[in-house]
Tab-separated table of C-alpha atoms in Angstrom:
chain	number	residue	atom	x	y	z
A	1	MET	CA	85.653	101.290	116.165
A	2	LYS	CA	84.409	102.203	112.705
A	3	ALA	CA	85.060	105.166	112.788
A	4	LEU	CA	88.785	104.921	113.890
A	5	LYS	CA	91.110	106.282	111.433
A	6	ILE	CA	94.633	104.076	111.521
A	7	PRO	CA	97.384	105.255	109.220
A	8	GLU	CA	98.356	102.894	106.385
A	9	ALA	CA	101.768	102.476	107.187
A	10	THR	CA	100.919	101.467	110.979
A	11	ILE	CA	98.919	98.748	109.126
A	12	THR	CA	101.796	97.698	107.238
A	13	ARG	CA	104.213	97.886	109.821
A	14	LEU	CA	101.588	95.721	111.801
A	15	SER	CA	101.878	93.444	109.106
A	16	VAL	CA	106.011	93.065	109.586
A	17	TYR	CA	105.608	92.908	113.691
A	18	SER	CA	103.343	89.926	113.076
A	19	ARG	CA	105.551	88.057	110.997
A	20	PHE	CA	108.484	88.930	113.372
A	21	LEU	CA	106.063	87.678	116.402
A	22	GLU	CA	105.243	84.468	114.237
A	23	ALA	CA	109.492	84.047	113.917
A	24	ILE	CA	109.992	84.877	117.491
A	25	ASP	CA	107.224	82.642	118.823
A	26	LYS	CA	108.534	79.597	117.036
A	27	LYS	CA	111.964	80.303	118.673
A	28	GLY	CA	109.889	79.683	122.074
A	29	ILE	CA	110.208	83.197	123.261
A	30	VAL	CA	107.632	84.080	125.571
A	31	THR	CA	107.435	88.295	126.306
A	32	ILE	CA	109.228	90.866	123.980
A	33	SER	CA	109.742	94.273	124.560
A	34	SER	CA	109.048	97.099	122.208
A	35	GLY	CA	112.614	97.971	122.021
A	36	GLU	CA	113.419	94.383	120.791
A	37	ILE	CA	110.193	94.518	118.259
A	38	ALA	CA	111.650	97.836	116.647
A	39	GLU	CA	115.408	96.139	116.715
A	40	GLY	CA	113.925	93.109	114.545
A	41	THR	CA	112.138	95.172	112.826
A	42	GLY	CA	113.974	98.179	111.708
A	43	VAL	CA	111.068	100.189	113.066
A	44	SER	CA	111.897	102.908	115.812
A	45	PRO	CA	110.927	102.072	119.393
A	46	ALA	CA	108.940	105.220	119.439
A	47	GLN	CA	106.889	104.339	116.680
A	48	VAL	CA	106.570	100.768	117.631
A	49	ARG	CA	104.909	101.908	120.986
A	50	LYS	CA	102.706	104.253	118.963
A	51	ASP	CA	102.058	101.835	116.808
A	52	LEU	CA	100.527	98.928	119.078
A	53	ALA	CA	98.799	101.868	121.168
A	54	TYR	CA	96.210	102.389	118.325
A	55	PHE	CA	94.830	98.879	119.445
A	56	GLY	CA	94.518	99.454	123.517
A	57	GLU	CA	97.061	98.862	126.052
A	58	PHE	CA	98.368	95.085	126.203
A	59	GLY	CA	102.114	95.409	127.044
A	60	THR	CA	102.734	95.348	130.716
A	61	ARG	CA	105.516	98.003	132.134
A	62	GLY	CA	108.771	96.471	132.528
A	63	VAL	CA	107.988	93.212	131.487
A	64	GLY	CA	106.942	94.060	127.933
A	65	TYR	CA	104.399	92.312	125.816
A	66	ASN	CA	103.126	88.423	126.121
A	67	VAL	CA	104.272	87.096	121.961
A	68	LYS	CA	101.678	84.967	121.563
A	69	ASP	CA	98.807	87.388	122.944
A	70	LEU	CA	100.569	90.223	120.727
A	71	LEU	CA	101.012	87.882	117.864
A	72	LYS	CA	97.081	86.723	118.057
A	73	HIS	CA	95.928	90.303	118.231
A	74	THR	CA	98.179	91.900	115.665
A	75	LEU	CA	96.658	88.935	113.063
A	76	LYS	CA	93.206	89.579	114.234
A	77	ILE	CA	93.448	93.441	113.503
A	78	LEU	CA	94.731	92.268	110.286
A	79	GLY	CA	91.699	89.993	109.590
A	80	LEU	CA	94.342	86.986	109.572
A	81	THR	CA	92.743	84.724	112.008
A	82	ASN	CA	90.687	83.776	109.133
A	83	ARG	CA	91.684	82.585	105.804
A	84	TRP	CA	90.637	84.163	102.590
A	85	SER	CA	90.066	83.022	99.053
A	86	VAL	CA	91.323	84.699	96.517
A	87	VAL	CA	91.176	85.002	92.786
A	88	VAL	CA	93.585	85.758	90.396
A	89	VAL	CA	92.821	87.158	87.036
A	90	GLY	CA	95.510	87.797	83.946
A	91	ALA	CA	97.401	84.270	83.701
A	92	GLY	CA	100.624	85.854	82.114
A	93	ASN	CA	103.624	85.769	84.191
A	94	LEU	CA	102.983	87.935	86.503
A	95	GLY	CA	99.871	85.964	87.501
A	96	SER	CA	101.346	82.787	87.495
A	97	ALA	CA	103.903	83.983	89.947
A	98	LEU	CA	101.423	84.826	92.446
A	99	VAL	CA	99.554	81.714	92.069
A	100	SER	CA	102.915	79.772	92.924
A	101	TYR	CA	103.933	82.346	95.690
A	102	ARG	CA	104.002	80.187	98.825
A	103	GLY	CA	103.934	83.546	100.735
A	104	PHE	CA	100.368	84.115	100.097
A	105	ARG	CA	99.171	80.650	101.486
A	106	GLN	CA	101.599	81.213	104.776
A	107	ARG	CA	99.635	84.211	105.962
A	108	GLY	CA	96.175	82.672	104.779
A	109	PHE	CA	95.683	83.518	101.503
A	110	ASP	CA	94.033	80.698	99.162
A	111	ILE	CA	94.077	81.107	95.429
A	112	VAL	CA	91.343	79.458	94.233
A	113	GLY	CA	90.788	80.598	90.740
A	114	VAL	CA	92.774	81.958	88.115
A	115	PHE	CA	91.303	83.144	84.877
A	116	ASP	CA	92.580	84.709	81.873
A	117	ASN	CA	90.321	85.656	78.368
A	118	ASP	CA	93.493	84.197	76.173
A	119	LEU	CA	92.060	81.017	74.523
A	120	THR	CA	96.249	79.725	74.563
A	121	LYS	CA	96.264	79.840	77.906
A	122	ILE	CA	92.799	78.901	79.404
A	123	GLY	CA	93.242	75.351	79.998
A	124	LYS	CA	97.197	75.292	81.315
A	125	LYS	CA	97.450	74.419	84.778
A	126	LEU	CA	99.156	76.239	87.482
A	127	LEU	CA	100.011	74.263	90.643
A	128	ASP	CA	96.798	72.666	91.238
A	129	LEU	CA	94.430	75.392	89.265
A	130	GLU	CA	93.599	75.502	85.661
A	131	VAL	CA	93.400	78.613	84.196
A	132	LEU	CA	89.629	79.232	83.527
A	133	GLY	CA	88.064	81.795	81.085
A	134	THR	CA	87.116	85.041	82.488
A	135	GLU	CA	83.130	83.859	82.173
A	136	GLU	CA	83.642	81.507	85.038
A	137	ILE	CA	84.656	84.436	87.418
A	138	PRO	CA	80.864	84.986	89.004
A	139	ARG	CA	80.438	81.130	89.477
A	140	VAL	CA	83.641	80.634	91.173
A	141	VAL	CA	83.617	83.690	93.496
A	142	LYS	CA	80.150	83.035	94.399
A	143	GLU	CA	81.269	79.213	95.239
A	144	HIS	CA	84.350	80.162	97.347
A	145	ASN	CA	82.639	82.965	98.956
A	146	VAL	CA	85.761	85.408	97.809
A	147	LYS	CA	86.122	88.534	98.790
A	148	MET	CA	89.370	89.394	97.219
A	149	GLY	CA	90.063	89.577	93.876
A	150	VAL	CA	94.098	90.296	92.237
A	151	ILE	CA	94.607	92.095	88.570
A	152	THR	CA	97.660	90.987	86.548
A	153	ALA	CA	95.889	91.881	83.446
A	154	PRO	CA	97.142	94.395	81.352
A	155	ALA	CA	95.924	98.068	81.568
A	156	SER	CA	94.040	97.564	78.891
A	157	ALA	CA	91.555	94.967	80.117
A	158	ALA	CA	92.151	95.868	83.820
A	159	GLN	CA	88.903	97.679	84.033
A	160	ASP	CA	86.520	95.518	82.669
A	161	VAL	CA	88.192	92.692	84.577
A	162	ALA	CA	87.723	95.180	87.970
A	163	ASN	CA	83.831	95.737	86.727
A	164	ILE	CA	83.390	91.622	86.182
A	165	LEU	CA	84.808	90.906	90.123
A	166	VAL	CA	82.889	93.924	91.364
A	167	LYS	CA	79.876	92.265	90.211
A	168	SER	CA	80.646	88.788	91.231
A	169	GLY	CA	80.670	89.940	94.864
A	170	VAL	CA	84.694	90.896	95.198
A	171	LYS	CA	85.111	93.420	98.022
A	172	ALA	CA	88.755	94.540	97.748
A	173	ILE	CA	90.877	94.119	94.505
A	174	LEU	CA	94.969	94.460	94.639
A	175	ASN	CA	95.363	95.879	91.220
A	176	PHE	CA	99.067	95.477	89.577
A	177	ALA	CA	97.685	96.718	86.212
A	178	PRO	CA	99.522	100.459	85.891
A	179	THR	CA	95.977	102.538	85.704
A	180	VAL	CA	93.619	103.631	87.941
A	181	LEU	CA	90.537	101.480	88.906
A	182	ASN	CA	87.037	103.053	88.805
A	183	VAL	CA	84.842	101.004	91.489
A	184	PRO	CA	82.074	101.510	93.558
A	185	ASP	CA	82.953	103.141	97.134
A	186	HIS	CA	82.317	99.987	99.497
A	187	VAL	CA	85.199	98.308	96.930
A	188	HIS	CA	88.568	98.763	98.417
A	189	VAL	CA	91.447	99.116	95.955
A	190	ARG	CA	95.295	99.480	96.518
A	191	ASN	CA	97.839	99.159	93.706
A	192	ILE	CA	101.316	97.817	93.558
A	193	ASP	CA	103.257	99.793	91.153
A	194	LEU	CA	106.690	97.952	90.405
A	195	SER	CA	108.281	101.070	89.024
A	196	THR	CA	107.410	103.108	92.168
A	197	LYS	CA	109.656	101.196	94.175
A	198	LEU	CA	112.937	101.210	91.846
A	199	GLU	CA	112.127	105.101	91.672
A	200	ILE	CA	113.101	105.020	95.806
A	201	LEU	CA	116.176	103.278	95.186
A	202	THR	CA	117.014	106.038	92.420
A	203	PHE	CA	116.103	109.042	94.375
A	204	HIS	CA	118.796	107.410	97.286
A	205	LEU	CA	121.656	106.493	94.408
A	206	GLY	CA	120.539	110.118	92.553
A	207	MET	CA	120.980	111.891	96.308
A	208	GLU	CA	124.583	110.173	96.506
A	209	ASN	CA	125.596	110.774	92.828
A	210	ASP	CA	124.892	114.735	92.628
A	211	GLY	CA	124.426	115.970	95.931
A	212	TYR	CA	120.702	116.526	95.369
B	1	MET	CA	121.284	118.800	100.610
B	2	LYS	CA	122.288	115.323	101.119
B	3	ALA	CA	121.160	115.956	104.979
B	4	LEU	CA	117.837	116.723	103.838
B	5	LYS	CA	115.484	114.050	105.227
B	6	ILE	CA	112.791	113.410	102.607
B	7	PRO	CA	109.859	110.886	104.051
B	8	GLU	CA	109.452	107.782	101.634
B	9	ALA	CA	105.867	108.477	101.446
B	10	THR	CA	106.626	112.321	99.514
B	11	ILE	CA	109.094	110.377	97.191
B	12	THR	CA	106.476	107.906	96.676
B	13	ARG	CA	103.954	110.214	95.948
B	14	LEU	CA	106.406	112.351	94.157
B	15	SER	CA	106.387	109.090	91.400
B	16	VAL	CA	103.015	109.141	91.552
B	17	TYR	CA	102.964	112.853	90.547
B	18	SER	CA	105.464	112.491	87.966
B	19	ARG	CA	103.476	109.815	86.107
B	20	PHE	CA	100.357	111.728	86.462
B	21	LEU	CA	102.168	115.014	84.926
B	22	GLU	CA	103.718	113.187	82.094
B	23	ALA	CA	99.990	112.274	81.171
B	24	ILE	CA	99.239	115.548	81.348
B	25	ASP	CA	101.777	117.130	79.460
B	26	LYS	CA	100.940	114.512	76.495
B	27	LYS	CA	97.832	116.307	76.417
B	28	GLY	CA	99.492	119.519	76.065
B	29	ILE	CA	98.155	121.093	79.412
B	30	VAL	CA	100.938	123.974	79.875
B	31	THR	CA	99.738	124.871	83.796
B	32	ILE	CA	98.495	123.455	86.675
B	33	SER	CA	97.083	123.716	90.306
B	34	SER	CA	98.243	121.613	93.132
B	35	GLY	CA	94.086	121.275	93.903
B	36	GLU	CA	94.473	119.511	90.010
B	37	ILE	CA	97.224	117.293	90.605
B	38	ALA	CA	95.458	116.492	94.416
B	39	GLU	CA	92.002	115.490	92.480
B	40	GLY	CA	94.236	113.669	89.571
B	41	THR	CA	96.608	111.349	92.137
B	42	GLY	CA	94.136	111.129	94.956
B	43	VAL	CA	96.238	112.911	97.505
B	44	SER	CA	95.274	115.712	99.598
B	45	PRO	CA	95.797	119.426	98.085
B	46	ALA	CA	97.625	120.058	101.431
B	47	GLN	CA	99.675	117.354	101.189
B	48	VAL	CA	100.540	118.003	97.127
B	49	ARG	CA	101.721	121.551	98.808
B	50	LYS	CA	103.472	120.227	101.371
B	51	ASP	CA	105.426	117.834	99.210
B	52	LEU	CA	106.035	119.787	96.614
B	53	ALA	CA	107.647	122.275	99.154
B	54	TYR	CA	110.064	119.638	100.169
B	55	PHE	CA	111.840	120.920	97.105
B	56	GLY	CA	111.669	124.959	96.876
B	57	GLU	CA	109.378	127.082	95.778
B	58	PHE	CA	108.228	126.614	92.073
B	59	GLY	CA	105.091	126.896	91.969
B	60	THR	CA	103.082	130.759	91.009
B	61	ARG	CA	100.715	132.249	93.324
B	62	GLY	CA	97.262	132.053	91.525
B	63	VAL	CA	98.972	130.624	88.535
B	64	GLY	CA	100.029	127.179	89.918
B	65	TYR	CA	103.093	125.150	88.091
B	66	ASN	CA	104.528	124.956	84.673
B	67	VAL	CA	103.572	121.507	83.599
B	68	LYS	CA	106.901	120.572	82.013
B	69	ASP	CA	108.713	122.416	84.220
B	70	LEU	CA	107.318	120.253	87.492
B	71	LEU	CA	107.713	116.913	85.426
B	72	LYS	CA	110.794	117.901	84.867
B	73	HIS	CA	111.967	118.984	88.799
B	74	THR	CA	110.194	115.588	89.774
B	75	LEU	CA	112.096	113.449	87.463
B	76	LYS	CA	115.140	115.161	88.523
B	77	ILE	CA	114.465	114.294	92.158
B	78	LEU	CA	113.825	110.789	91.501
B	79	GLY	CA	116.990	110.252	89.563
B	80	LEU	CA	115.029	109.789	86.366
B	81	THR	CA	116.728	112.069	83.890
B	82	ASN	CA	119.526	109.384	83.508
B	83	ARG	CA	118.734	105.757	82.292
B	84	TRP	CA	119.322	102.942	84.803
B	85	SER	CA	120.685	99.115	83.889
B	86	VAL	CA	118.779	96.819	86.292
B	87	VAL	CA	119.789	92.758	86.708
B	88	VAL	CA	117.498	90.637	87.782
B	89	VAL	CA	118.691	87.594	89.582
B	90	GLY	CA	116.257	84.591	89.575
B	91	ALA	CA	114.599	83.687	86.576
B	92	GLY	CA	111.603	81.875	87.956
B	93	ASN	CA	107.769	83.187	86.924
B	94	LEU	CA	108.531	86.187	89.048
B	95	GLY	CA	111.674	87.060	87.222
B	96	SER	CA	110.125	86.433	84.016
B	97	ALA	CA	107.410	88.654	84.740
B	98	LEU	CA	109.389	91.237	85.915
B	99	VAL	CA	111.666	91.250	82.855
B	100	SER	CA	108.955	91.082	80.508
B	101	TYR	CA	106.792	94.054	82.423
B	102	ARG	CA	106.978	97.036	80.103
B	103	GLY	CA	106.281	99.462	83.210
B	104	PHE	CA	110.121	99.420	83.704
B	105	ARG	CA	111.290	100.720	80.408
B	106	GLN	CA	108.806	103.464	80.371
B	107	ARG	CA	110.340	104.857	83.291
B	108	GLY	CA	113.744	104.356	82.325
B	109	PHE	CA	115.213	101.095	83.715
B	110	ASP	CA	116.727	98.684	81.002
B	111	ILE	CA	116.820	95.518	82.239
B	112	VAL	CA	120.629	94.171	80.768
B	113	GLY	CA	120.733	90.842	82.503
B	114	VAL	CA	119.024	87.955	83.820
B	115	PHE	CA	120.583	85.380	86.275
B	116	ASP	CA	119.852	81.933	87.899
B	117	ASN	CA	121.390	79.144	88.959
B	118	ASP	CA	119.312	76.336	87.867
B	119	LEU	CA	120.727	74.733	84.815
B	120	THR	CA	116.978	74.267	83.377
B	121	LYS	CA	116.787	78.041	83.127
B	122	ILE	CA	120.068	79.221	82.176
B	123	GLY	CA	120.130	79.451	78.158
B	124	LYS	CA	116.374	80.442	78.265
B	125	LYS	CA	115.218	83.426	76.553
B	126	LEU	CA	113.239	85.707	78.047
B	127	LEU	CA	112.442	88.603	75.488
B	128	ASP	CA	115.766	89.546	73.528
B	129	LEU	CA	117.853	88.549	76.843
B	130	GLU	CA	119.289	84.695	77.601
B	131	VAL	CA	119.156	83.881	81.258
B	132	LEU	CA	122.893	83.538	82.547
B	133	GLY	CA	124.627	81.509	85.428
B	134	THR	CA	124.880	83.550	88.696
B	135	GLU	CA	128.987	83.359	87.966
B	136	GLU	CA	128.253	86.009	85.279
B	137	ILE	CA	126.887	88.492	87.616
B	138	PRO	CA	130.252	90.537	87.819
B	139	ARG	CA	131.116	90.742	84.432
B	140	VAL	CA	127.765	91.804	83.500
B	141	VAL	CA	127.392	94.332	86.331
B	142	LYS	CA	130.915	95.735	85.044
B	143	GLU	CA	130.300	96.105	81.707
B	144	HIS	CA	127.039	97.557	81.845
B	145	ASN	CA	127.810	100.242	84.842
B	146	VAL	CA	124.892	98.378	86.928
B	147	LYS	CA	123.885	100.174	89.964
B	148	MET	CA	120.482	98.113	90.917
B	149	GLY	CA	119.800	94.541	91.429
B	150	VAL	CA	116.548	92.751	91.981
B	151	ILE	CA	116.121	89.733	93.834
B	152	THR	CA	113.497	87.298	92.797
B	153	ALA	CA	115.114	84.107	94.129
B	154	PRO	CA	114.056	82.262	96.662
B	155	ALA	CA	114.400	83.045	100.119
B	156	SER	CA	117.029	80.725	101.094
B	157	ALA	CA	119.081	82.048	98.089
B	158	ALA	CA	118.625	85.796	98.364
B	159	GLN	CA	121.308	86.660	100.884
B	160	ASP	CA	123.896	84.450	98.592
B	161	VAL	CA	122.416	86.589	95.687
B	162	ALA	CA	122.760	89.978	97.786
B	163	ASN	CA	126.518	89.402	98.550
B	164	ILE	CA	127.637	88.866	95.021
B	165	LEU	CA	125.342	91.892	94.045
B	166	VAL	CA	127.468	93.987	96.517
B	167	LYS	CA	130.360	92.360	95.803
B	168	SER	CA	130.169	93.564	91.870
B	169	GLY	CA	129.426	97.021	92.793
B	170	VAL	CA	125.543	97.093	92.905
B	171	LYS	CA	124.335	99.746	95.297
B	172	ALA	CA	120.638	99.520	95.581
B	173	ILE	CA	118.300	96.366	95.680
B	174	LEU	CA	115.125	95.867	95.191
B	175	ASN	CA	114.223	92.477	97.347
B	176	PHE	CA	110.864	90.145	96.495
B	177	ALA	CA	112.729	87.385	98.725
B	178	PRO	CA	110.616	86.999	101.820
B	179	THR	CA	113.971	87.650	103.794
B	180	VAL	CA	115.455	90.218	105.711
B	181	LEU	CA	118.856	90.893	103.673
B	182	ASN	CA	122.089	92.006	105.430
B	183	VAL	CA	124.441	94.456	103.677
B	184	PRO	CA	126.799	97.136	104.289
B	185	ASP	CA	125.444	100.550	105.073
B	186	HIS	CA	126.254	101.922	101.521
B	187	VAL	CA	123.751	99.849	99.823
B	188	HIS	CA	120.351	100.744	99.582
B	189	VAL	CA	117.351	97.776	100.407
B	190	ARG	CA	113.991	97.893	99.518
B	191	ASN	CA	111.852	95.001	100.144
B	192	ILE	CA	108.365	93.914	98.790
B	193	ASP	CA	106.517	91.739	99.856
B	194	LEU	CA	103.216	90.965	98.575
B	195	SER	CA	101.545	89.621	101.430
B	196	THR	CA	101.482	92.824	103.378
B	197	LYS	CA	99.547	94.460	100.509
B	198	LEU	CA	96.715	92.150	100.735
B	199	GLU	CA	96.635	92.461	104.790
B	200	ILE	CA	96.046	96.125	103.793
B	201	LEU	CA	93.266	94.901	102.149
B	202	THR	CA	91.779	92.206	104.636
B	203	PHE	CA	92.652	94.935	107.532
B	204	HIS	CA	89.694	96.676	105.706
B	205	LEU	CA	87.748	94.152	105.262
B	206	GLY	CA	87.873	92.642	108.993
B	207	MET	CA	86.634	96.146	110.099
B	208	GLU	CA	83.758	96.012	108.081
B	209	ASN	CA	82.856	92.413	109.092
B	210	ASP	CA	83.272	92.261	112.827
B	211	GLY	CA	83.375	96.293	113.687
B	212	TYR	CA	87.065	96.227	115.094
């Protein structure tokens, strides 16, 4: 199925569905309709059905979906049936926030290393992790079979950090630095630009104010 | 044009285009084609043309777009021709990271208040802002005519914070707490779930590993 092109928006929604299904499952609910998933997640029923259809038929007409099966399936699709080891490069405020962010651990992400090249940060403790120098990245990546790296370094350092991560064997990078990274084709990169989210809000506020 | 429904993905891309155009404009480039915008932003040329067409015709066939005009137009659409005052509620690591994040200021967002209900945080300085108690939110929101709030409080406190923000007059909320907020219809909410972005990456890694 490698050739199957699944829109990124669908994957994002699958992530939302799986969280909703987890909550529903915990409440002991056994079956659920696409309409109920839609209502619980704020997605239209037609979109829910379309998204789930990408991954084959697994609802029963008139009965709906088995919650546990559907949850297991969405987690499998998202690659979340295994745990993932992650390194964070950049131990400033944002890096520190991510290391202590409980949401990652809950979803199967274990931060196994946090790095900086600032001598005033190296040796500092973030939860149970000691901030290490960036020269330690290759060792930690190899030791923990790390496939994912998060860059919270400044924009000026981000490309260097990406190079070290890629050379160490990291295959996927989540980049918070406001810069475009050049990486080989086999490495997946996603950028989080915090301003963009605010700009979606100003767009809506602007529409109301001046009737754009 | 209030009835015009513009897909959120288009607005997100407009934000990306406008940043690219800013960089291009700084280099002194006067005109640009949709193909060059596409190449510079990683979006397909057809998609660029489609996105820009939402907002009327402003390219010249065979010549392309005037960079300054297009930039001005995208900023206007995004509501970024004014500056926006923003408050941040939750002065933990993530809140501290956002207050010191230079990207916001560059795009026209001024953080004018940061709040917490933790007595060990109140009075602390974050850049030039002193962390205030949450009871000060209504005063600061009114004083600075704040329309946007960012919630970086824990999930358990997020709804209470949202209620205070809405009651104070905030019209748009960016929510980092992993919880669904209930707000009146006239208030815009966007959620940033940091795990979701990692899950898009595990989806791709998983596809490669087990051929899903």
